[in-house]
CSV table of C-alpha atoms in Angstrom, one decimal:
chain,number,residue,atom,x,y,z
A,1,UNK,CA,-2.9,-9.7,-29.2
A,2,UNK,CA,-4.3,-13.0,-27.9
A,3,UNK,CA,-3.5,-15.8,-26.1
A,4,UNK,CA,-4.5,-18.8,-24.2
A,5,UNK,CA,-2.5,-19.4,-20.9
A,6,UNK,CA,-3.0,-23.0,-20.4
A,7,UNK,CA,-3.3,-26.3,-17.7
A,8,UNK,CA,-2.3,-23.5,-14.8
A,9,UNK,CA,-3.8,-23.2,-11.5
A,10,UNK,CA,-5.7,-20.2,-11.2
A,11,UNK,CA,-6.1,-18.7,-7.7
A,12,UNK,CA,-8.7,-16.1,-6.6
A,13,UNK,CA,-10.0,-14.8,-3.1
A,14,UNK,CA,-12.1,-18.0,-3.0
A,15,UNK,CA,-10.7,-21.1,-4.7
A,16,UNK,CA,-7.5,-22.6,-6.9
A,17,UNK,CA,-8.6,-24.6,-9.9
A,18,UNK,CA,-6.9,-25.9,-12.5
A,19,UNK,CA,-8.2,-23.5,-15.7
A,20,UNK,CA,-7.2,-21.8,-19.1
A,21,UNK,CA,-7.3,-18.2,-19.5
A,22,UNK,CA,-8.2,-16.6,-23.1
A,23,UNK,CA,-6.6,-13.3,-23.5
A,24,UNK,CA,-7.6,-10.9,-26.4
A,25,UNK,CA,-6.3,-7.1,-26.1
A,26,UNK,CA,-6.1,-5.9,-22.4
A,27,UNK,CA,-8.9,-8.3,-21.4
A,28,UNK,CA,-9.8,-11.5,-20.1
A,29,UNK,CA,-12.3,-13.0,-22.4
A,30,UNK,CA,-12.7,-16.6,-20.9
A,31,UNK,CA,-11.8,-18.5,-18.3
A,32,UNK,CA,-12.5,-22.0,-18.0
A,33,UNK,CA,-11.3,-25.8,-18.6
A,34,UNK,CA,-9.9,-27.6,-21.8
A,35,UNK,CA,-10.5,-24.6,-23.7
A,36,UNK,CA,-9.6,-24.4,-27.5
A,37,UNK,CA,-6.8,-22.8,-28.5
A,38,UNK,CA,-8.4,-21.6,-32.3
A,39,UNK,CA,-6.4,-18.8,-33.8
A,40,UNK,CA,-4.7,-17.9,-29.8
A,41,UNK,CA,-1.1,-18.5,-29.3
A,42,UNK,CA,-1.2,-21.3,-26.6
A,43,UNK,CA,1.3,-20.6,-23.6
A,44,UNK,CA,1.8,-23.6,-21.7
A,45,UNK,CA,1.9,-22.7,-17.9
A,46,UNK,CA,2.1,-26.1,-16.4
A,47,UNK,CA,2.8,-26.5,-12.8
A,48,UNK,CA,2.5,-22.6,-12.2
A,49,UNK,CA,0.1,-20.8,-10.3
A,50,UNK,CA,-1.9,-17.7,-11.9
A,51,UNK,CA,-2.3,-14.9,-9.9
A,52,UNK,CA,-4.4,-11.2,-10.0
A,53,UNK,CA,-2.0,-8.3,-10.2
A,54,UNK,CA,-1.6,-7.3,-6.7
A,55,UNK,CA,-2.2,-3.6,-6.0
A,56,UNK,CA,-0.8,-1.3,-3.6
A,57,UNK,CA,-2.7,0.5,-2.5
A,58,UNK,CA,-0.4,2.6,-0.2
A,59,UNK,CA,2.8,4.4,-1.9
A,60,UNK,CA,4.4,7.8,-1.8
A,61,UNK,CA,6.3,8.3,-4.8
A,62,UNK,CA,8.5,11.6,-5.7
A,63,UNK,CA,7.2,13.1,-2.7
A,64,UNK,CA,8.7,16.0,-1.2
A,65,UNK,CA,9.4,15.5,2.6
A,66,UNK,CA,12.1,16.0,5.6
A,67,UNK,CA,13.8,18.4,3.7
A,68,UNK,CA,14.3,15.8,0.9
A,69,UNK,CA,12.3,13.7,-2.2
A,70,UNK,CA,11.8,9.9,-1.4
A,71,UNK,CA,14.2,8.3,-3.8
A,72,UNK,CA,11.7,6.6,-6.4
A,73,UNK,CA,9.8,8.6,-8.5
A,74,UNK,CA,6.9,7.0,-10.6
A,75,UNK,CA,9.0,6.0,-13.4
A,76,UNK,CA,12.1,3.6,-10.8
A,77,UNK,CA,8.9,3.4,-8.2
A,78,UNK,CA,6.4,2.0,-10.7
A,79,UNK,CA,9.3,-0.4,-12.8
A,80,UNK,CA,10.1,-2.0,-8.8
A,81,UNK,CA,6.2,-2.5,-8.7
A,82,UNK,CA,6.1,-4.3,-11.9
A,83,UNK,CA,9.3,-6.5,-11.2
A,84,UNK,CA,7.6,-7.5,-8.1
A,85,UNK,CA,4.5,-8.3,-9.5
A,86,UNK,CA,2.2,-5.4,-8.8
A,87,UNK,CA,0.7,-3.8,-11.5
A,88,UNK,CA,-1.4,-1.2,-10.0
A,89,UNK,CA,-0.4,1.5,-7.4
A,90,UNK,CA,-2.8,4.2,-5.6
A,91,UNK,CA,0.0,7.1,-4.3
A,92,UNK,CA,-1.2,9.5,-2.3
A,93,UNK,CA,-1.4,13.1,-3.7
A,94,UNK,CA,-1.5,16.0,-1.6
A,95,UNK,CA,-3.3,19.3,-1.2
A,96,UNK,CA,-0.4,22.0,0.2
A,97,UNK,CA,-1.4,24.4,3.2
A,98,UNK,CA,-1.7,28.1,2.4
A,99,UNK,CA,-4.8,28.4,0.5
A,100,UNK,CA,-4.1,25.6,-2.6
A,101,UNK,CA,-6.8,23.6,-3.5
A,102,UNK,CA,-7.4,19.6,-3.9
A,103,UNK,CA,-7.1,20.7,-7.8
A,104,UNK,CA,-4.0,22.2,-7.7
A,105,UNK,CA,-2.7,19.0,-6.1
A,106,UNK,CA,-4.1,16.3,-8.5
A,107,UNK,CA,-2.4,18.5,-11.1
A,108,UNK,CA,1.0,18.2,-9.6
A,109,UNK,CA,0.7,14.6,-8.9
A,110,UNK,CA,-0.3,14.5,-12.4
A,111,UNK,CA,2.9,15.8,-13.5
A,112,UNK,CA,5.3,13.8,-11.4
A,113,UNK,CA,3.0,10.3,-13.0
A,114,UNK,CA,1.6,11.1,-16.6
A,115,UNK,CA,3.8,8.8,-19.0
A,116,UNK,CA,6.4,7.6,-16.6
A,117,UNK,CA,4.6,4.6,-15.5
A,118,UNK,CA,4.9,1.1,-15.9
A,119,UNK,CA,2.1,-0.3,-14.0
A,120,UNK,CA,-1.4,1.1,-13.8
A,121,UNK,CA,-2.2,4.4,-11.1
A,122,UNK,CA,-4.4,6.3,-9.5
A,123,UNK,CA,-4.3,8.8,-6.5
A,124,UNK,CA,-5.8,9.4,-3.3
A,125,UNK,CA,-6.1,13.1,-2.2
A,126,UNK,CA,-4.6,14.0,0.9
A,127,UNK,CA,-6.5,16.9,2.6
A,128,UNK,CA,-4.9,19.2,5.1
A,129,UNK,CA,-7.1,22.4,5.0
A,130,UNK,CA,-10.8,22.7,5.2
A,131,UNK,CA,-12.9,25.2,4.1
A,132,UNK,CA,-15.8,26.0,1.6
A,133,UNK,CA,-13.7,25.9,-1.1
A,134,UNK,CA,-12.2,22.5,-0.3
A,135,UNK,CA,-15.9,20.7,0.4
A,136,UNK,CA,-16.9,22.1,-3.3
A,137,UNK,CA,-13.9,20.5,-4.8
A,138,UNK,CA,-15.0,16.8,-3.5
A,139,UNK,CA,-17.6,16.4,-6.4
A,140,UNK,CA,-14.6,17.4,-9.1
A,141,UNK,CA,-12.4,14.8,-7.6
A,142,UNK,CA,-14.9,12.1,-7.8
A,143,UNK,CA,-15.4,13.0,-11.4
A,144,UNK,CA,-11.5,12.3,-11.6
A,145,UNK,CA,-11.6,9.2,-10.3
A,146,UNK,CA,-10.7,10.1,-7.0
A,147,UNK,CA,-12.8,8.6,-4.6
A,148,UNK,CA,-10.3,7.7,-2.0
A,149,UNK,CA,-8.2,10.4,0.5
A,150,UNK,CA,-6.2,10.5,3.6
A,151,UNK,CA,-6.2,12.4,6.3
A,152,UNK,CA,-3.1,13.0,9.5
A,153,UNK,CA,-3.6,13.3,13.1
A,154,UNK,CA,0.4,13.7,13.2
A,155,UNK,CA,2.5,16.1,11.1
A,156,UNK,CA,2.6,20.0,11.3
A,157,UNK,CA,2.2,20.1,7.5
A,158,UNK,CA,-0.7,18.1,7.2
A,159,UNK,CA,-2.9,17.4,10.7
A,160,UNK,CA,-6.4,18.0,10.8
A,161,UNK,CA,-8.2,18.9,14.0
A,162,UNK,CA,-10.9,17.2,15.2
A,163,UNK,CA,-13.3,19.5,13.8
A,164,UNK,CA,-12.0,19.4,10.3
A,165,UNK,CA,-12.0,15.7,10.6
A,166,UNK,CA,-15.5,15.4,11.3
A,167,UNK,CA,-16.4,17.8,8.9
A,168,UNK,CA,-14.6,15.9,6.1
A,169,UNK,CA,-15.5,12.2,7.2
A,170,UNK,CA,-19.2,13.1,7.4
A,171,UNK,CA,-18.6,15.1,3.5
A,172,UNK,CA,-16.8,12.1,2.3
A,173,UNK,CA,-19.6,9.6,3.7
A,174,UNK,CA,-22.4,11.7,1.9
A,175,UNK,CA,-20.6,11.0,-1.4
A,176,UNK,CA,-20.0,7.7,-1.1
A,177,UNK,CA,-16.4,8.3,-0.1
A,178,UNK,CA,-13.9,8.0,3.0
A,179,UNK,CA,-10.8,8.7,4.3
A,180,UNK,CA,-7.8,6.7,5.1
A,181,UNK,CA,-6.2,7.8,8.2
A,182,UNK,CA,-3.2,8.1,9.5
A,183,UNK,CA,-3.4,7.7,13.4
A,184,UNK,CA,-1.0,9.1,16.1
A,185,UNK,CA,-1.3,11.5,19.3
A,186,UNK,CA,0.7,14.1,17.7
A,187,UNK,CA,0.8,16.0,21.3
A,188,UNK,CA,1.9,13.4,23.8
A,189,UNK,CA,4.7,12.3,21.0
A,190,UNK,CA,5.6,15.6,20.7
A,191,UNK,CA,5.9,15.6,24.7
A,192,UNK,CA,8.0,12.5,25.0
A,193,UNK,CA,10.0,13.4,22.1
A,194,UNK,CA,11.4,16.4,24.0
A,195,UNK,CA,11.7,14.2,27.2
A,196,UNK,CA,13.8,11.8,25.5
A,197,UNK,CA,16.3,14.7,23.9
A,198,UNK,CA,16.4,16.3,27.4
A,199,UNK,CA,17.5,12.8,28.8
A,200,UNK,CA,19.4,12.8,26.0
A,201,UNK,CA,18.2,10.0,24.3
A,202,UNK,CA,19.3,10.3,20.8
A,203,UNK,CA,19.6,7.1,19.2
A,204,UNK,CA,17.3,5.2,17.0
A,205,UNK,CA,16.1,3.0,19.5
A,206,UNK,CA,14.1,5.8,21.3
A,207,UNK,CA,11.6,6.2,18.1
A,208,UNK,CA,9.5,3.5,18.9
A,209,UNK,CA,9.6,4.9,23.0
A,210,UNK,CA,8.3,8.2,21.8
A,211,UNK,CA,5.5,6.8,19.3
A,212,UNK,CA,4.3,4.1,21.6
A,213,UNK,CA,1.2,1.5,20.8
A,214,UNK,CA,-0.5,3.1,23.3
A,215,UNK,CA,-0.3,6.9,21.2
A,216,UNK,CA,-1.8,5.1,18.0
A,217,UNK,CA,-4.4,2.9,20.0
A,218,UNK,CA,-5.8,6.4,21.2
A,219,UNK,CA,-6.3,8.0,17.8
A,220,UNK,CA,-7.1,5.5,16.3
A,221,UNK,CA,-10.0,5.3,19.0
A,222,UNK,CA,-10.7,8.9,18.7
A,223,UNK,CA,-11.2,8.6,14.7
A,224,UNK,CA,-13.4,6.2,15.2
A,225,UNK,CA,-15.7,8.1,17.5
A,226,UNK,CA,-15.5,11.2,15.1
A,227,UNK,CA,-16.3,8.6,12.6
A,228,UNK,CA,-19.2,7.2,14.4
A,229,UNK,CA,-21.2,10.8,15.3
A,230,UNK,CA,-19.7,11.4,11.3
A,231,UNK,CA,-21.6,8.4,10.0
A,232,UNK,CA,-19.4,8.1,8.1
A,233,UNK,CA,-16.8,4.5,6.5
A,234,UNK,CA,-13.3,4.8,7.2
A,235,UNK,CA,-9.9,3.0,6.9
A,236,UNK,CA,-7.2,2.7,9.4
A,237,UNK,CA,-3.9,2.5,7.6
A,238,UNK,CA,-0.3,1.0,8.1
A,239,UNK,CA,-2.1,-0.2,11.7
A,240,UNK,CA,0.6,-1.7,13.8
A,241,UNK,CA,-0.2,-3.0,17.0
A,242,UNK,CA,-2.7,-4.9,19.2
A,243,UNK,CA,-4.5,-2.0,21.2
A,244,UNK,CA,-5.2,-0.1,18.1
A,245,UNK,CA,-6.6,-3.1,16.5
A,246,UNK,CA,-8.7,-3.7,19.5
A,247,UNK,CA,-10.1,-0.5,18.9
A,248,UNK,CA,-10.9,-1.5,15.6
A,249,UNK,CA,-12.7,-4.7,16.7
A,250,UNK,CA,-14.6,-2.4,18.8
A,251,UNK,CA,-15.8,-0.1,16.3
A,252,UNK,CA,-17.0,-2.8,14.5
A,253,UNK,CA,-18.7,-4.5,17.1
A,254,UNK,CA,-20.8,-1.6,17.4
A,255,UNK,CA,-21.8,-1.3,14.1
A,256,UNK,CA,-19.4,1.0,12.7
A,257,UNK,CA,-17.8,0.5,8.4
A,258,UNK,CA,-14.0,0.4,9.5
A,259,UNK,CA,-11.1,-1.0,7.2
A,260,UNK,CA,-8.1,-2.0,8.7
A,261,UNK,CA,-4.8,-1.7,6.2
A,262,UNK,CA,-1.1,-3.3,7.7
A,263,UNK,CA,2.2,-3.3,6.0
A,264,UNK,CA,5.0,-6.4,5.5
A,265,UNK,CA,7.4,-4.4,7.6
A,266,UNK,CA,4.9,-4.7,10.6
A,267,UNK,CA,4.3,-9.0,9.9
A,268,UNK,CA,8.2,-9.3,9.4
A,269,UNK,CA,10.0,-6.8,11.8
A,270,UNK,CA,9.6,-5.8,15.6
A,271,UNK,CA,11.1,-3.0,17.5
A,272,UNK,CA,14.0,-4.8,18.0
A,273,UNK,CA,15.2,-3.7,14.4
A,274,UNK,CA,15.7,-0.1,16.0
A,275,UNK,CA,19.1,-1.5,18.4
A,276,UNK,CA,20.8,-2.2,15.3
A,277,UNK,CA,24.0,-0.8,13.8
A,278,UNK,CA,21.7,0.2,10.6
A,279,UNK,CA,18.5,0.6,12.7
A,280,UNK,CA,17.8,4.2,11.6
A,281,UNK,CA,17.2,2.2,8.0
A,282,UNK,CA,13.8,0.9,9.8
A,283,UNK,CA,12.8,4.2,10.9
A,284,UNK,CA,9.2,4.6,10.1
A,285,UNK,CA,5.8,6.1,11.3
A,286,UNK,CA,4.1,5.0,13.4
A,287,UNK,CA,7.2,2.4,13.9
A,288,UNK,CA,7.4,-1.3,13.9
A,289,UNK,CA,6.3,-2.6,17.5
A,290,UNK,CA,6.6,-5.8,20.0
A,291,UNK,CA,6.6,-9.7,19.3
A,292,UNK,CA,2.9,-9.5,20.9
A,293,UNK,CA,1.1,-7.0,18.2
A,294,UNK,CA,3.2,-8.8,15.4
A,295,UNK,CA,1.8,-11.9,16.5
A,296,UNK,CA,-2.2,-10.2,16.8
A,297,UNK,CA,-1.6,-8.6,13.2
A,298,UNK,CA,-0.8,-12.2,11.8
A,299,UNK,CA,-4.0,-13.6,13.6
A,300,UNK,CA,-6.2,-10.9,12.5
A,301,UNK,CA,-5.2,-11.7,8.9
A,302,UNK,CA,-5.7,-15.0,9.3
A,303,UNK,CA,-9.0,-14.5,10.3
A,304,UNK,CA,-10.1,-11.9,8.3
A,305,UNK,CA,-9.7,-9.0,10.2
A,306,UNK,CA,-7.6,-7.3,8.1
A,307,UNK,CA,-8.8,-6.2,4.9
A,308,UNK,CA,-5.6,-5.2,2.6
A,309,UNK,CA,-1.6,-5.4,3.0
A,310,UNK,CA,0.1,-2.6,1.3
A,311,UNK,CA,3.3,-1.4,1.3
A,312,UNK,CA,3.5,2.6,2.4
A,313,UNK,CA,6.4,2.7,0.4
A,314,UNK,CA,8.5,5.8,1.1
A,315,UNK,CA,12.3,5.1,0.8
A,316,UNK,CA,15.4,7.5,1.6
A,317,UNK,CA,19.1,7.0,0.7
A,318,UNK,CA,21.3,6.0,3.4
A,319,UNK,CA,23.1,8.9,4.0
A,320,UNK,CA,19.6,10.4,4.2
A,321,UNK,CA,19.1,8.0,7.1
A,322,UNK,CA,22.0,9.3,8.1
A,323,UNK,CA,21.1,12.6,9.0
A,324,UNK,CA,19.6,11.2,12.6
A,325,UNK,CA,22.7,9.7,13.7
A,326,UNK,CA,23.1,11.4,16.3
A,327,UNK,CA,19.3,12.5,16.9
A,328,UNK,CA,16.9,10.3,15.5
A,329,UNK,CA,13.9,13.3,15.2
A,330,UNK,CA,15.6,14.2,12.1
A,331,UNK,CA,15.8,10.8,10.7
A,332,UNK,CA,13.3,11.3,7.4
A,333,UNK,CA,10.7,8.7,8.1
A,334,UNK,CA,10.2,6.0,5.6
A,335,UNK,CA,10.8,2.5,4.3
A,336,UNK,CA,10.9,0.7,0.8
A,337,UNK,CA,8.9,-2.3,-0.2
A,338,UNK,CA,7.2,-2.0,-3.4
A,339,UNK,CA,9.1,-4.4,-5.2
A,340,UNK,CA,8.3,-6.8,-2.3
A,341,UNK,CA,4.9,-6.8,-1.5
A,342,UNK,CA,3.7,-9.7,-3.8
A,343,UNK,CA,6.9,-12.3,-3.3
A,344,UNK,CA,6.5,-11.5,0.6
A,345,UNK,CA,3.1,-12.2,1.2
A,346,UNK,CA,2.9,-15.1,-1.7
A,347,UNK,CA,6.2,-16.9,0.3
A,348,UNK,CA,3.8,-16.7,3.4
A,349,UNK,CA,0.9,-18.8,2.0
A,350,UNK,CA,3.9,-20.8,-0.1
A,351,UNK,CA,5.3,-21.7,3.8
A,352,UNK,CA,1.8,-22.3,5.1
A,353,UNK,CA,1.1,-19.1,7.3
A,354,UNK,CA,-1.5,-18.0,5.7
A,355,UNK,CA,-3.4,-19.3,2.3
A,356,UNK,CA,-2.7,-18.1,-1.3
A,357,UNK,CA,-6.3,-17.0,-1.3
A,358,UNK,CA,-6.4,-14.9,1.3
A,359,UNK,CA,-3.0,-13.5,0.1
A,360,UNK,CA,-5.2,-12.7,-3.0
A,361,UNK,CA,-8.1,-11.1,-0.8
A,362,UNK,CA,-6.0,-9.1,1.0
A,363,UNK,CA,-3.3,-7.4,-2.2
A,364,UNK,CA,-5.4,-7.8,-4.8
A,365,UNK,CA,-9.7,-8.9,-4.4
A,366,UNK,CA,-10.5,-6.6,-1.5
A,367,UNK,CA,-8.3,-3.8,-2.4
A,368,UNK,CA,-10.4,-3.2,-6.1
A,369,UNK,CA,-13.3,-3.9,-4.3
A,370,UNK,CA,-12.8,-1.0,-1.5
A,371,UNK,CA,-11.2,1.4,-3.7
A,372,UNK,CA,-13.6,1.2,-6.2
A,373,UNK,CA,-11.2,-0.5,-8.9
A,374,UNK,CA,-13.9,-1.9,-11.2
A,375,UNK,CA,-11.5,-3.4,-13.8
A,376,UNK,CA,-9.4,-5.1,-11.4
A,377,UNK,CA,-8.4,-7.5,-8.6
A,378,UNK,CA,-9.4,-10.8,-10.2
A,379,UNK,CA,-9.0,-13.2,-12.9
A,380,UNK,CA,-12.5,-13.1,-14.7
A,381,UNK,CA,-14.2,-12.6,-17.7
A,382,UNK,CA,-14.2,-8.6,-18.5
A,383,UNK,CA,-11.4,-7.8,-15.9
A,384,UNK,CA,-8.2,-5.8,-17.3
A,385,UNK,CA,-5.5,-9.2,-17.9
A,386,UNK,CA,-3.5,-8.0,-15.3
A,387,UNK,CA,-1.8,-11.9,-14.6
A,388,UNK,CA,1.1,-13.0,-12.2
A,389,UNK,CA,2.7,-16.2,-13.5
A,390,UNK,CA,4.3,-18.0,-9.8
A,391,UNK,CA,6.5,-20.5,-9.5
A,392,UNK,CA,6.3,-21.7,-6.0
A,393,UNK,CA,9.7,-24.1,-6.1
A,394,UNK,CA,11.7,-20.8,-6.9
A,395,UNK,CA,13.5,-19.9,-4.4
A,396,UNK,CA,14.8,-15.9,-4.3
A,397,UNK,CA,17.2,-14.0,-1.5
A,398,UNK,CA,16.1,-10.3,-1.6
A,399,UNK,CA,19.2,-8.1,-1.9
A,400,UNK,CA,20.0,-4.5,-2.9
A,401,UNK,CA,22.1,-5.9,-6.2
A,402,UNK,CA,18.5,-8.1,-7.1
A,403,UNK,CA,15.9,-4.8,-6.2
A,404,UNK,CA,15.1,-2.3,-8.8
A,405,UNK,CA,14.2,0.4,-6.6
A,406,UNK,CA,16.5,3.9,-6.9
A,407,UNK,CA,17.4,3.0,-3.3
A,408,UNK,CA,21.3,2.2,-2.1
A,409,UNK,CA,19.9,-0.3,0.6
A,410,UNK,CA,17.0,-2.4,1.2
A,411,UNK,CA,15.6,-3.1,4.6
A,412,UNK,CA,14.6,-7.1,3.2
A,413,UNK,CA,18.4,-7.8,2.5
A,414,UNK,CA,18.9,-11.5,2.7
A,415,UNK,CA,15.6,-12.1,3.2
A,416,UNK,CA,14.8,-15.6,1.9
A,417,UNK,CA,11.8,-16.6,-0.4
A,418,UNK,CA,10.9,-19.6,-1.2
A,419,UNK,CA,8.4,-19.1,-4.7
A,420,UNK,CA,8.7,-16.2,-6.9
A,421,UNK,CA,7.2,-14.1,-9.8
A,422,UNK,CA,8.2,-15.2,-12.9
A,423,UNK,CA,6.0,-13.3,-15.4
A,424,UNK,CA,4.0,-10.6,-15.6
A,425,UNK,CA,0.9,-9.5,-18.0
A,426,UNK,CA,-0.7,-5.8,-17.6
A,427,UNK,CA,-3.6,-5.5,-19.4
A,428,UNK,CA,-2.5,-8.2,-21.6
A,429,UNK,CA,1.3,-7.0,-22.3
A,430,UNK,CA,4.1,-8.8,-21.4
A,431,UNK,CA,5.9,-6.5,-18.6
A,432,UNK,CA,8.2,-8.7,-16.6
A,433,UNK,CA,9.7,-12.1,-18.0
A,434,UNK,CA,12.1,-14.3,-16.0
A,435,UNK,CA,14.2,-11.4,-14.0
A,436,UNK,CA,13.8,-9.5,-16.9
A,437,UNK,CA,11.6,-6.1,-17.4
A,438,UNK,CA,10.2,-5.9,-20.9
A,439,UNK,CA,8.0,-3.3,-19.9
A,440,UNK,CA,7.8,-0.2,-20.9
A,441,UNK,CA,7.5,3.6,-18.8
A,442,UNK,CA,4.5,5.4,-19.9
A,443,UNK,CA,2.8,2.0,-20.8
A,444,UNK,CA,0.9,2.7,-17.2
A,445,UNK,CA,-2.2,4.0,-17.5
A,446,UNK,CA,-4.0,6.7,-14.9
A,447,UNK,CA,-7.3,4.5,-13.4
A,448,UNK,CA,-10.6,6.5,-12.2
A,449,UNK,CA,-12.2,4.9,-9.3
A,450,UNK,CA,-15.9,4.7,-8.6
A,451,UNK,CA,-17.5,5.8,-5.5
A,452,UNK,CA,-19.2,3.5,-2.9
A,453,UNK,CA,-22.6,3.2,-3.9
A,454,UNK,CA,-24.4,3.9,-0.7
């Protein structure tokens, strides 16, 4: 298999330029102007933009949580990803509490994912218990290509105390790894929930009130103080608000290495959605915040202060969301988005909100660099031929009827996009073409990632 993409505009994190791309097998072998076809099949992509496949660094497929399982498993979730132009996902595997090992968690996630994925995939590893045995397993995880981890400052089944947080971050930093951390103050949130229930405030509009921006900001501050003491890099995942972002900026000014991730739902919606009749469908944690925070996130994205955008794809069916119709604390937390990441961010670029180059940085190049995805993230010689052809003039309206997640609704219903992917290549294989999935479940490969150089 050898082909030449001719006359398209190649977009990288630095610039956009009309270039040809020669692909042989699974790799990009040449990028340049007026490349000769020789024995390659020539494909004219005049007038189209060519992007590296996006990387969604935050998904939750086939996750057992809140008394159910997320709507998408690895087969349906990665198919939806491909149909939106995402060619690589990093899902969250997890250790279980009660003396279970990281290896058991990794084996469990491989059983969920292997031979089922339509895009390439890797795992972060969530650590929920820390002891000598767990510490000894970190190198084993690195040997298996797991170089990023997840820690929670909330949720009873997942929460890590400050003592273990320090120990974990210090160990990971010494090993060339780091943790992404869910930052919310669990104790105060529990108190606010108890107050709301006592006062009979049970509707979904109370969800953002019991998880306010101050409780995210406090947890971010505490995390960064601990990370500073541990002399370790860290990532704040799904950052939602201005106060929390200001904590990140203060730590950076103090010389810390801190990465910040946000999600499309925080860029599109505010806490006003919880007042809607279908407000429970938008319940996720941390919740959407106010307009001031949304404006701050967009400003940070434009200025290069947000490092990555990922979806936190964690969908539940409407009937499951309805479990909390009369008590918001019973609503499973999570929203869909894996098929919408690329189109949403490129629509923002197409409308001039950000540049196309910035979209590539946020959702491909930076993600590959931060998470050690050596063969991903750019259109350059030697990289995997993960290429998305984008028609900036194609209009598309998101609806549950044209999405491919195994979900009976979408929070993105009715969102109009100008510009849409029309073809996607995964390691040189055409997997999506003009609205049709033409790939194969199982074509996606597990990707071992590299530790940081330190």
